[in-house]
PDB file with SEQRES, HELIX, SHEET and CRYST1 records, atoms N, CA, C and O in Angstrom:
SEQRES   1 A   73  MET ALA ASN GLY PHE ILE GLU VAL ASN SER LYS ARG PHE          
SEQRES   2 A   73  GLU PHE ARG PRO SER TYR LEU THR ASP ALA PHE GLY ASP          
SEQRES   3 A   73  LEU LEU HIS SER LEU VAL SER LEU LEU THR HIS GLU GLU          
SEQRES   4 A   73  GLU LEU GLU THR LEU VAL TRP ASP GLU GLU PRO GLN GLY          
SEQRES   5 A   73  VAL GLU TRP ALA PHE VAL ARG LYS ASN ASN ASP THR TYR          
SEQRES   6 A   73  VAL ILE TYR GLN ASN HIS TYR ILE                              
HELIX    1 AA1 ALA A   23  LEU A   35  1                                  13    
SHEET    1 AA1 3 LEU A  44  TRP A  46  0                                        
SHEET    2 AA1 3 GLY A  52  TRP A  55 -1                                        
SHEET    3 AA1 3 HIS A  71  TYR A  72 -1                                        
SHEET    1 AA2 2 VAL A  58  ARG A  59  0                                        
SHEET    2 AA2 2 TYR A  65  VAL A  66 -1                                        
CRYST1    1.000    1.000    1.000  90.00  90.00  90.00 P 1           1          
ATOM      1  N   MET A   1       1.994  11.661 -11.386  1.00  0.00           N  
ATOM      2  CA  MET A   1       1.977  12.416  -9.978  1.00  0.00           C  
ATOM      3  C   MET A   1       0.770  12.300  -8.825  1.00  0.00           C  
ATOM      4  O   MET A   1       0.539  13.505  -8.722  1.00  0.00           O  
ATOM      5  N   ALA A   2      -0.151  11.666  -7.893  1.00  0.00           N  
ATOM      6  CA  ALA A   2      -0.497  12.226  -7.558  1.00  0.00           C  
ATOM      7  C   ALA A   2      -0.076  12.755  -5.406  1.00  0.00           C  
ATOM      8  O   ALA A   2       0.893  12.729  -4.646  1.00  0.00           O  
ATOM      9  N   ASN A   3      -1.152  13.043  -5.373  1.00  0.00           N  
ATOM     10  CA  ASN A   3      -0.693  12.745  -3.526  1.00  0.00           C  
ATOM     11  C   ASN A   3      -2.472  11.918  -3.354  1.00  0.00           C  
ATOM     12  O   ASN A   3      -3.587  12.090  -3.847  1.00  0.00           O  
ATOM     13  N   GLY A   4      -1.694  10.812  -2.151  1.00  0.00           N  
ATOM     14  CA  GLY A   4      -3.050  10.385  -1.460  1.00  0.00           C  
ATOM     15  C   GLY A   4      -2.120   9.607  -0.326  1.00  0.00           C  
ATOM     16  O   GLY A   4      -0.967   9.177  -0.370  1.00  0.00           O  
ATOM     17  N   PHE A   5      -3.334   9.620   0.911  1.00  0.00           N  
ATOM     18  CA  PHE A   5      -3.269   8.825   1.852  1.00  0.00           C  
ATOM     19  C   PHE A   5      -3.496   7.327   2.663  1.00  0.00           C  
ATOM     20  O   PHE A   5      -3.985   6.547   1.845  1.00  0.00           O  
ATOM     21  N   ILE A   6      -3.321   6.716   3.892  1.00  0.00           N  
ATOM     22  CA  ILE A   6      -4.292   6.641   4.223  1.00  0.00           C  
ATOM     23  C   ILE A   6      -3.760   6.069   5.178  1.00  0.00           C  
ATOM     24  O   ILE A   6      -2.738   5.390   5.276  1.00  0.00           O  
ATOM     25  N   GLU A   7      -4.949   6.565   6.270  1.00  0.00           N  
ATOM     26  CA  GLU A   7      -5.340   6.792   7.014  1.00  0.00           C  
ATOM     27  C   GLU A   7      -6.077   5.509   8.143  1.00  0.00           C  
ATOM     28  O   GLU A   7      -7.305   5.567   8.084  1.00  0.00           O  
ATOM     29  N   VAL A   8      -5.444   4.156   9.341  1.00  0.00           N  
ATOM     30  CA  VAL A   8      -6.173   3.863   9.873  1.00  0.00           C  
ATOM     31  C   VAL A   8      -5.998   3.951  11.664  1.00  0.00           C  
ATOM     32  O   VAL A   8      -4.853   4.146  12.070  1.00  0.00           O  
ATOM     33  N   ASN A   9      -7.058   3.816  12.648  1.00  0.00           N  
ATOM     34  CA  ASN A   9      -6.445   3.512  13.628  1.00  0.00           C  
ATOM     35  C   ASN A   9      -5.829   5.487  14.286  1.00  0.00           C  
ATOM     36  O   ASN A   9      -4.964   5.669  15.143  1.00  0.00           O  
ATOM     37  N   SER A  10      -6.639   6.659  13.517  1.00  0.00           N  
ATOM     38  CA  SER A  10      -5.936   7.767  13.430  1.00  0.00           C  
ATOM     39  C   SER A  10      -4.091   7.913  13.313  1.00  0.00           C  
ATOM     40  O   SER A  10      -3.561   8.594  14.191  1.00  0.00           O  
ATOM     41  N   LYS A  11      -3.298   7.354  12.374  1.00  0.00           N  
ATOM     42  CA  LYS A  11      -2.775   6.755  11.810  1.00  0.00           C  
ATOM     43  C   LYS A  11      -2.414   7.671  10.222  1.00  0.00           C  
ATOM     44  O   LYS A  11      -3.323   7.419   9.432  1.00  0.00           O  
ATOM     45  N   ARG A  12      -1.782   8.243   9.848  1.00  0.00           N  
ATOM     46  CA  ARG A  12      -2.340   8.428   8.792  1.00  0.00           C  
ATOM     47  C   ARG A  12      -0.393   8.593   8.096  1.00  0.00           C  
ATOM     48  O   ARG A  12       0.547   9.265   8.520  1.00  0.00           O  
ATOM     49  N   PHE A  13      -0.489   7.777   7.097  1.00  0.00           N  
ATOM     50  CA  PHE A  13       0.302   7.787   6.196  1.00  0.00           C  
ATOM     51  C   PHE A  13       0.528   8.233   5.112  1.00  0.00           C  
ATOM     52  O   PHE A  13       0.270   7.361   4.282  1.00  0.00           O  
ATOM     53  N   GLU A  14       1.073   9.642   4.391  1.00  0.00           N  
ATOM     54  CA  GLU A  14       0.688  10.928   2.729  1.00  0.00           C  
ATOM     55  C   GLU A  14       1.269   9.950   1.947  1.00  0.00           C  
ATOM     56  O   GLU A  14       0.898   8.835   2.314  1.00  0.00           O  
ATOM     57  N   PHE A  15       1.997   9.928   1.057  1.00  0.00           N  
ATOM     58  CA  PHE A  15       2.571   9.272  -0.268  1.00  0.00           C  
ATOM     59  C   PHE A  15       2.015  10.089  -1.656  1.00  0.00           C  
ATOM     60  O   PHE A  15       0.905  10.570  -1.884  1.00  0.00           O  
ATOM     61  N   ARG A  16       3.349  10.042  -2.557  1.00  0.00           N  
ATOM     62  CA  ARG A  16       3.090  10.629  -3.309  1.00  0.00           C  
ATOM     63  C   ARG A  16       3.783  10.066  -4.537  1.00  0.00           C  
ATOM     64  O   ARG A  16       4.706  10.573  -5.176  1.00  0.00           O  
ATOM     65  N   PRO A  17       3.165   8.935  -4.736  1.00  0.00           N  
ATOM     66  CA  PRO A  17       4.257   7.823  -6.371  1.00  0.00           C  
ATOM     67  C   PRO A  17       4.426   8.228  -7.283  1.00  0.00           C  
ATOM     68  O   PRO A  17       3.964   9.346  -7.512  1.00  0.00           O  
ATOM     69  N   SER A  18       4.948   7.747  -7.977  1.00  0.00           N  
ATOM     70  CA  SER A  18       5.327   8.520  -8.984  1.00  0.00           C  
ATOM     71  C   SER A  18       4.697   8.369 -10.387  1.00  0.00           C  
ATOM     72  O   SER A  18       3.891   7.443 -10.297  1.00  0.00           O  
ATOM     73  N   TYR A  19       4.705   8.951 -11.861  1.00  0.00           N  
ATOM     74  CA  TYR A  19       4.190   8.155 -12.888  1.00  0.00           C  
ATOM     75  C   TYR A  19       5.090   6.645 -12.879  1.00  0.00           C  
ATOM     76  O   TYR A  19       4.327   5.725 -13.170  1.00  0.00           O  
ATOM     77  N   LEU A  20       6.272   6.250 -12.663  1.00  0.00           N  
ATOM     78  CA  LEU A  20       6.957   5.541 -12.532  1.00  0.00           C  
ATOM     79  C   LEU A  20       6.733   4.066 -12.527  1.00  0.00           C  
ATOM     80  O   LEU A  20       7.469   3.206 -13.011  1.00  0.00           O  
ATOM     81  N   THR A  21       5.394   3.882 -11.790  1.00  0.00           N  
ATOM     82  CA  THR A  21       4.826   2.682 -12.018  1.00  0.00           C  
ATOM     83  C   THR A  21       2.928   2.465 -12.042  1.00  0.00           C  
ATOM     84  O   THR A  21       1.812   2.973 -12.154  1.00  0.00           O  
ATOM     85  N   ASP A  22       3.397   1.797 -11.926  1.00  0.00           N  
ATOM     86  CA  ASP A  22       1.041   2.174 -12.021  1.00  0.00           C  
ATOM     87  C   ASP A  22       0.822   1.840 -10.433  1.00  0.00           C  
ATOM     88  O   ASP A  22       0.325   0.815  -9.966  1.00  0.00           O  
ATOM     89  N   ALA A  23       1.336   3.006  -9.712  1.00  0.00           N  
ATOM     90  CA  ALA A  23       0.830   3.143  -7.996  1.00  0.00           C  
ATOM     91  C   ALA A  23      -0.848   2.552  -8.010  1.00  0.00           C  
ATOM     92  O   ALA A  23      -1.237   1.431  -7.681  1.00  0.00           O  
ATOM     93  N   PHE A  24      -1.289   3.188  -8.281  1.00  0.00           N  
ATOM     94  CA  PHE A  24      -2.478   3.261  -7.185  1.00  0.00           C  
ATOM     95  C   PHE A  24      -3.687   1.727  -8.097  1.00  0.00           C  
ATOM     96  O   PHE A  24      -4.711   1.266  -7.592  1.00  0.00           O  
ATOM     97  N   GLY A  25      -3.101   1.332  -9.393  1.00  0.00           N  
ATOM     98  CA  GLY A  25      -3.836  -0.002 -10.031  1.00  0.00           C  
ATOM     99  C   GLY A  25      -3.346  -0.531  -9.363  1.00  0.00           C  
ATOM    100  O   GLY A  25      -4.166  -1.080  -8.628  1.00  0.00           O  
ATOM    101  N   ASP A  26      -1.412  -0.981  -8.843  1.00  0.00           N  
ATOM    102  CA  ASP A  26      -1.062  -1.852  -8.119  1.00  0.00           C  
ATOM    103  C   ASP A  26      -1.527  -2.098  -7.059  1.00  0.00           C  
ATOM    104  O   ASP A  26      -1.659  -3.265  -6.691  1.00  0.00           O  
ATOM    105  N   LEU A  27      -2.083  -0.512  -5.910  1.00  0.00           N  
ATOM    106  CA  LEU A  27      -2.466  -0.818  -5.109  1.00  0.00           C  
ATOM    107  C   LEU A  27      -4.117  -1.129  -4.895  1.00  0.00           C  
ATOM    108  O   LEU A  27      -4.477  -1.538  -3.791  1.00  0.00           O  
ATOM    109  N   LEU A  28      -5.220  -0.905  -6.085  1.00  0.00           N  
ATOM    110  CA  LEU A  28      -5.996  -1.566  -5.411  1.00  0.00           C  
ATOM    111  C   LEU A  28      -6.295  -2.952  -6.101  1.00  0.00           C  
ATOM    112  O   LEU A  28      -7.325  -3.616  -5.984  1.00  0.00           O  
ATOM    113  N   HIS A  29      -4.971  -3.298  -6.980  1.00  0.00           N  
ATOM    114  CA  HIS A  29      -5.398  -5.133  -7.249  1.00  0.00           C  
ATOM    115  C   HIS A  29      -4.691  -5.359  -5.853  1.00  0.00           C  
ATOM    116  O   HIS A  29      -5.636  -5.192  -6.625  1.00  0.00           O  
ATOM    117  N   SER A  30      -4.120  -5.538  -4.757  1.00  0.00           N  
ATOM    118  CA  SER A  30      -3.520  -5.760  -3.703  1.00  0.00           C  
ATOM    119  C   SER A  30      -4.697  -5.995  -3.008  1.00  0.00           C  
ATOM    120  O   SER A  30      -5.111  -7.064  -2.559  1.00  0.00           O  
ATOM    121  N   LEU A  31      -5.290  -4.682  -2.954  1.00  0.00           N  
ATOM    122  CA  LEU A  31      -6.950  -4.275  -1.815  1.00  0.00           C  
ATOM    123  C   LEU A  31      -8.132  -5.245  -2.503  1.00  0.00           C  
ATOM    124  O   LEU A  31      -9.011  -5.651  -1.744  1.00  0.00           O  
ATOM    125  N   VAL A  32      -8.182  -5.636  -3.938  1.00  0.00           N  
ATOM    126  CA  VAL A  32      -9.559  -6.599  -3.774  1.00  0.00           C  
ATOM    127  C   VAL A  32      -8.371  -8.474  -3.481  1.00  0.00           C  
ATOM    128  O   VAL A  32      -8.903  -9.405  -2.876  1.00  0.00           O  
ATOM    129  N   SER A  33      -7.472  -8.558  -3.814  1.00  0.00           N  
ATOM    130  CA  SER A  33      -7.049  -9.587  -3.531  1.00  0.00           C  
ATOM    131  C   SER A  33      -6.950  -9.859  -2.237  1.00  0.00           C  
ATOM    132  O   SER A  33      -6.623 -11.040  -2.114  1.00  0.00           O  
ATOM    133  N   LEU A  34      -7.102  -9.220  -0.999  1.00  0.00           N  
ATOM    134  CA  LEU A  34      -7.114  -9.225  -0.231  1.00  0.00           C  
ATOM    135  C   LEU A  34      -8.511  -9.698   0.215  1.00  0.00           C  
ATOM    136  O   LEU A  34      -8.673 -10.580   1.059  1.00  0.00           O  
ATOM    137  N   LEU A  35      -9.664  -8.948  -0.512  1.00  0.00           N  
ATOM    138  CA  LEU A  35     -10.729  -8.915   0.209  1.00  0.00           C  
ATOM    139  C   LEU A  35     -11.693  -9.684  -0.540  1.00  0.00           C  
ATOM    140  O   LEU A  35     -12.790  -9.773   0.010  1.00  0.00           O  
ATOM    141  N   THR A  36     -11.579 -10.211  -1.552  1.00  0.00           N  
ATOM    142  CA  THR A  36     -11.864 -11.770  -1.886  1.00  0.00           C  
ATOM    143  C   THR A  36     -10.932 -12.463  -1.981  1.00  0.00           C  
ATOM    144  O   THR A  36     -10.737 -13.047  -3.047  1.00  0.00           O  
ATOM    145  N   HIS A  37      -9.998 -12.631  -0.822  1.00  0.00           N  
ATOM    146  CA  HIS A  37     -10.246 -13.409   0.168  1.00  0.00           C  
ATOM    147  C   HIS A  37      -8.644 -15.015  -1.493  1.00  0.00           C  
ATOM    148  O   HIS A  37      -8.252 -16.165  -1.690  1.00  0.00           O  
ATOM    149  N   GLU A  38      -8.580 -13.567  -1.977  1.00  0.00           N  
ATOM    150  CA  GLU A  38      -7.449 -14.794  -3.933  1.00  0.00           C  
ATOM    151  C   GLU A  38      -6.538 -15.249  -3.316  1.00  0.00           C  
ATOM    152  O   GLU A  38      -5.904 -16.295  -3.453  1.00  0.00           O  
ATOM    153  N   GLU A  39      -6.408 -13.697  -1.969  1.00  0.00           N  
ATOM    154  CA  GLU A  39      -4.413 -13.759  -0.941  1.00  0.00           C  
ATOM    155  C   GLU A  39      -4.693 -13.491   0.274  1.00  0.00           C  
ATOM    156  O   GLU A  39      -5.746 -13.171   0.826  1.00  0.00           O  
ATOM    157  N   GLU A  40      -3.343 -13.700   0.748  1.00  0.00           N  
ATOM    158  CA  GLU A  40      -3.804 -13.172   2.723  1.00  0.00           C  
ATOM    159  C   GLU A  40      -2.726 -12.390   2.518  1.00  0.00           C  
ATOM    160  O   GLU A  40      -2.677 -11.372   3.209  1.00  0.00           O  
ATOM    161  N   LEU A  41      -1.527 -12.658   1.478  1.00  0.00           N  
ATOM    162  CA  LEU A  41       0.071 -11.738   0.913  1.00  0.00           C  
ATOM    163  C   LEU A  41      -0.210 -10.831  -0.130  1.00  0.00           C  
ATOM    164  O   LEU A  41      -0.565 -11.156  -1.264  1.00  0.00           O  
ATOM    165  N   GLU A  42      -0.087  -9.996   0.175  1.00  0.00           N  
ATOM    166  CA  GLU A  42       0.400  -8.329  -1.107  1.00  0.00           C  
ATOM    167  C   GLU A  42       1.224  -8.329  -1.061  1.00  0.00           C  
ATOM    168  O   GLU A  42       1.307  -9.354  -0.385  1.00  0.00           O  
ATOM    169  N   THR A  43       2.583  -7.928  -1.248  1.00  0.00           N  
ATOM    170  CA  THR A  43       3.226  -6.327  -1.571  1.00  0.00           C  
ATOM    171  C   THR A  43       3.441  -6.240  -3.194  1.00  0.00           C  
ATOM    172  O   THR A  43       3.381  -6.904  -4.229  1.00  0.00           O  
ATOM    173  N   LEU A  44       3.809  -4.607  -2.533  1.00  0.00           N  
ATOM    174  CA  LEU A  44       4.302  -3.326  -3.735  1.00  0.00           C  
ATOM    175  C   LEU A  44       4.789  -2.762  -3.519  1.00  0.00           C  
ATOM    176  O   LEU A  44       4.561  -2.537  -2.331  1.00  0.00           O  
ATOM    177  N   VAL A  45       6.111  -1.687  -4.137  1.00  0.00           N  
ATOM    178  CA  VAL A  45       7.004  -1.274  -4.465  1.00  0.00           C  
ATOM    179  C   VAL A  45       6.771  -0.192  -5.154  1.00  0.00           C  
ATOM    180  O   VAL A  45       6.915  -0.407  -6.358  1.00  0.00           O  
ATOM    181  N   TRP A  46       6.245   1.700  -4.715  1.00  0.00           N  
ATOM    182  CA  TRP A  46       6.034   2.486  -5.713  1.00  0.00           C  
ATOM    183  C   TRP A  46       7.757   3.412  -5.134  1.00  0.00           C  
ATOM    184  O   TRP A  46       8.375   3.519  -4.075  1.00  0.00           O  
ATOM    185  N   ASP A  47       7.868   3.726  -6.061  1.00  0.00           N  
ATOM    186  CA  ASP A  47       8.892   4.682  -6.519  1.00  0.00           C  
ATOM    187  C   ASP A  47       8.087   5.909  -6.159  1.00  0.00           C  
ATOM    188  O   ASP A  47       6.899   5.828  -5.848  1.00  0.00           O  
ATOM    189  N   GLU A  48       8.934   7.352  -6.219  1.00  0.00           N  
ATOM    190  CA  GLU A  48       8.353   7.769  -5.797  1.00  0.00           C  
ATOM    191  C   GLU A  48       8.604   9.663  -5.765  1.00  0.00           C  
ATOM    192  O   GLU A  48       8.055  10.738  -5.522  1.00  0.00           O  
ATOM    193  N   GLU A  49      10.124   8.870  -6.308  1.00  0.00           N  
ATOM    194  CA  GLU A  49      11.646   9.983  -7.036  1.00  0.00           C  
ATOM    195  C   GLU A  49      11.819  10.976  -5.562  1.00  0.00           C  
ATOM    196  O   GLU A  49      10.930  11.684  -5.088  1.00  0.00           O  
ATOM    197  N   PRO A  50      13.088  10.814  -5.065  1.00  0.00           N  
ATOM    198  CA  PRO A  50      14.172  10.156  -5.918  1.00  0.00           C  
ATOM    199  C   PRO A  50      13.366   8.560  -4.269  1.00  0.00           C  
ATOM    200  O   PRO A  50      14.274   7.728  -4.267  1.00  0.00           O  
ATOM    201  N   GLN A  51      12.807   8.308  -3.731  1.00  0.00           N  
ATOM    202  CA  GLN A  51      12.231   8.493  -3.009  1.00  0.00           C  
ATOM    203  C   GLN A  51      11.357   6.559  -2.781  1.00  0.00           C  
ATOM    204  O   GLN A  51      10.832   6.370  -3.879  1.00  0.00           O  
ATOM    205  N   GLY A  52      11.168   5.701  -2.174  1.00  0.00           N  
ATOM    206  CA  GLY A  52       9.843   4.726  -2.537  1.00  0.00           C  
ATOM    207  C   GLY A  52       9.846   3.975  -0.816  1.00  0.00           C  
ATOM    208  O   GLY A  52      10.432   3.829   0.256  1.00  0.00           O  
ATOM    209  N   VAL A  53       8.646   3.690  -1.675  1.00  0.00           N  
ATOM    210  CA  VAL A  53       7.825   2.727  -0.435  1.00  0.00           C  
ATOM    211  C   VAL A  53       7.318   1.627  -0.780  1.00  0.00           C  
ATOM    212  O   VAL A  53       6.850   1.478  -1.908  1.00  0.00           O  
ATOM    213  N   GLU A  54       7.323   0.326   0.456  1.00  0.00           N  
ATOM    214  CA  GLU A  54       7.436  -1.257   0.083  1.00  0.00           C  
ATOM    215  C   GLU A  54       6.100  -1.647   1.268  1.00  0.00           C  
ATOM    216  O   GLU A  54       5.996  -1.759   2.490  1.00  0.00           O  
ATOM    217  N   TRP A  55       5.064  -1.782  -0.144  1.00  0.00           N  
ATOM    218  CA  TRP A  55       3.982  -2.364   1.113  1.00  0.00           C  
ATOM    219  C   TRP A  55       3.820  -3.305   1.121  1.00  0.00           C  
ATOM    220  O   TRP A  55       4.086  -3.995   0.137  1.00  0.00           O  
ATOM    221  N   ALA A  56       3.228  -3.876   2.390  1.00  0.00           N  
ATOM    222  CA  ALA A  56       2.426  -5.033   2.640  1.00  0.00           C  
ATOM    223  C   ALA A  56       1.264  -5.549   2.460  1.00  0.00           C  
ATOM    224  O   ALA A  56       0.421  -4.673   2.268  1.00  0.00           O  
ATOM    225  N   PHE A  57       1.069  -6.049   2.450  1.00  0.00           N  
ATOM    226  CA  PHE A  57      -1.204  -5.800   3.116  1.00  0.00           C  
ATOM    227  C   PHE A  57      -1.517  -7.416   3.522  1.00  0.00           C  
ATOM    228  O   PHE A  57      -1.342  -8.212   2.599  1.00  0.00           O  
ATOM    229  N   VAL A  58      -1.938  -7.937   4.741  1.00  0.00           N  
ATOM    230  CA  VAL A  58      -1.895  -8.969   4.852  1.00  0.00           C  
ATOM    231  C   VAL A  58      -2.852  -8.920   5.876  1.00  0.00           C  
ATOM    232  O   VAL A  58      -3.013  -8.112   6.790  1.00  0.00           O  
ATOM    233  N   ARG A  59      -3.783 -10.485   5.376  1.00  0.00           N  
ATOM    234  CA  ARG A  59      -4.587 -10.490   5.459  1.00  0.00           C  
ATOM    235  C   ARG A  59      -4.655 -11.874   7.174  1.00  0.00           C  
ATOM    236  O   ARG A  59      -4.451 -13.088   7.132  1.00  0.00           O  
ATOM    237  N   LYS A  60      -4.943 -11.167   8.187  1.00  0.00           N  
ATOM    238  CA  LYS A  60      -4.816 -12.549   9.255  1.00  0.00           C  
ATOM    239  C   LYS A  60      -6.408 -13.336   9.311  1.00  0.00           C  
ATOM    240  O   LYS A  60      -6.515 -14.486   8.884  1.00  0.00           O  
ATOM    241  N   ASN A  61      -7.509 -12.651   9.832  1.00  0.00           N  
ATOM    242  CA  ASN A  61      -8.181 -13.261   9.240  1.00  0.00           C  
ATOM    243  C   ASN A  61      -9.422 -12.917   8.511  1.00  0.00           C  
ATOM    244  O   ASN A  61      -9.020 -11.973   7.830  1.00  0.00           O  
ATOM    245  N   ASN A  62     -10.767 -13.086   8.192  1.00  0.00           N  
ATOM    246  CA  ASN A  62     -11.624 -12.057   7.594  1.00  0.00           C  
ATOM    247  C   ASN A  62     -11.848 -10.667   8.112  1.00  0.00           C  
ATOM    248  O   ASN A  62     -11.726  -9.626   7.466  1.00  0.00           O  
ATOM    249  N   ASP A  63     -12.231 -10.815   9.512  1.00  0.00           N  
ATOM    250  CA  ASP A  63     -11.658  -9.306   9.502  1.00  0.00           C  
ATOM    251  C   ASP A  63     -10.461  -8.520  10.591  1.00  0.00           C  
ATOM    252  O   ASP A  63     -10.456  -7.931  11.673  1.00  0.00           O  
ATOM    253  N   THR A  64      -9.695  -8.858   9.742  1.00  0.00           N  
ATOM    254  CA  THR A  64      -8.591  -7.739  10.605  1.00  0.00           C  
ATOM    255  C   THR A  64      -7.464  -8.109   9.123  1.00  0.00           C  
ATOM    256  O   THR A  64      -7.349  -9.156   8.486  1.00  0.00           O  
ATOM    257  N   TYR A  65      -6.845  -6.930   8.977  1.00  0.00           N  
ATOM    258  CA  TYR A  65      -5.606  -7.343   7.896  1.00  0.00           C  
ATOM    259  C   TYR A  65      -4.707  -6.163   8.666  1.00  0.00           C  
ATOM    260  O   TYR A  65      -5.126  -5.284   9.418  1.00  0.00           O  
ATOM    261  N   VAL A  66      -3.544  -6.388   8.302  1.00  0.00           N  
ATOM    262  CA  VAL A  66      -2.567  -5.658   8.421  1.00  0.00           C  
ATOM    263  C   VAL A  66      -1.804  -4.494   7.462  1.00  0.00           C  
ATOM    264  O   VAL A  66      -1.931  -5.021   6.357  1.00  0.00           O  
ATOM    265  N   ILE A  67      -1.082  -3.214   7.226  1.00  0.00           N  
ATOM    266  CA  ILE A  67      -0.492  -2.845   6.715  1.00  0.00           C  
ATOM    267  C   ILE A  67       0.705  -2.335   6.836  1.00  0.00           C  
ATOM    268  O   ILE A  67       0.772  -1.185   7.270  1.00  0.00           O  
ATOM    269  N   TYR A  68       1.899  -3.019   6.501  1.00  0.00           N  
ATOM    270  CA  TYR A  68       3.274  -2.640   7.095  1.00  0.00           C  
ATOM    271  C   TYR A  68       3.635  -1.803   5.800  1.00  0.00           C  
ATOM    272  O   TYR A  68       3.022  -2.136   4.786  1.00  0.00           O  
ATOM    273  N   GLN A  69       4.523  -0.787   5.693  1.00  0.00           N  
ATOM    274  CA  GLN A  69       5.194   0.045   5.149  1.00  0.00           C  
ATOM    275  C   GLN A  69       6.685   0.040   5.334  1.00  0.00           C  
ATOM    276  O   GLN A  69       7.121  -0.431   6.385  1.00  0.00           O  
ATOM    277  N   ASN A  70       7.454   0.475   4.499  1.00  0.00           N  
ATOM    278  CA  ASN A  70       8.572   0.639   5.039  1.00  0.00           C  
ATOM    279  C   ASN A  70       9.196   2.111   3.883  1.00  0.00           C  
ATOM    280  O   ASN A  70       9.306   1.849   2.685  1.00  0.00           O  
ATOM    281  N   HIS A  71       9.412   2.986   4.181  1.00  0.00           N  
ATOM    282  CA  HIS A  71       9.934   4.042   3.353  1.00  0.00           C  
ATOM    283  C   HIS A  71      11.380   4.098   3.153  1.00  0.00           C  
ATOM    284  O   HIS A  71      12.090   4.170   4.156  1.00  0.00           O  
ATOM    285  N   TYR A  72      11.979   4.074   1.844  1.00  0.00           N  
ATOM    286  CA  TYR A  72      13.028   4.170   1.737  1.00  0.00           C  
ATOM    287  C   TYR A  72      13.728   5.451   0.848  1.00  0.00           C  
ATOM    288  O   TYR A  72      13.045   5.967  -0.036  1.00  0.00           O  
ATOM    289  N   ILE A  73      15.372   6.041   1.160  1.00  0.00           N  
ATOM    290  CA  ILE A  73      15.969   6.997   0.044  1.00  0.00           C  
ATOM    291  C   ILE A  73      17.001   6.224  -0.730  1.00  0.00           C  
ATOM    292  O   ILE A  73      17.608   6.761  -1.657  1.00  0.00           O  
TER     293      ILE A  73                                                      
END                                                                             
């Protein structure tokens, strides 16, 4: 388990994904796919025991990316 955060435009989201998924590997794969223009949408789910986070990363154009996250219990 590791602690992390993502901060964009002064908005910060902290997270603690568990060992149940390859959270950082999934995140890295999603971001590389977007940045290399392989995909326009990448989604992933992290388990955080007992909670979870669904992520969606969207490439709107070459300079704009949108991050959606849904935190659930």
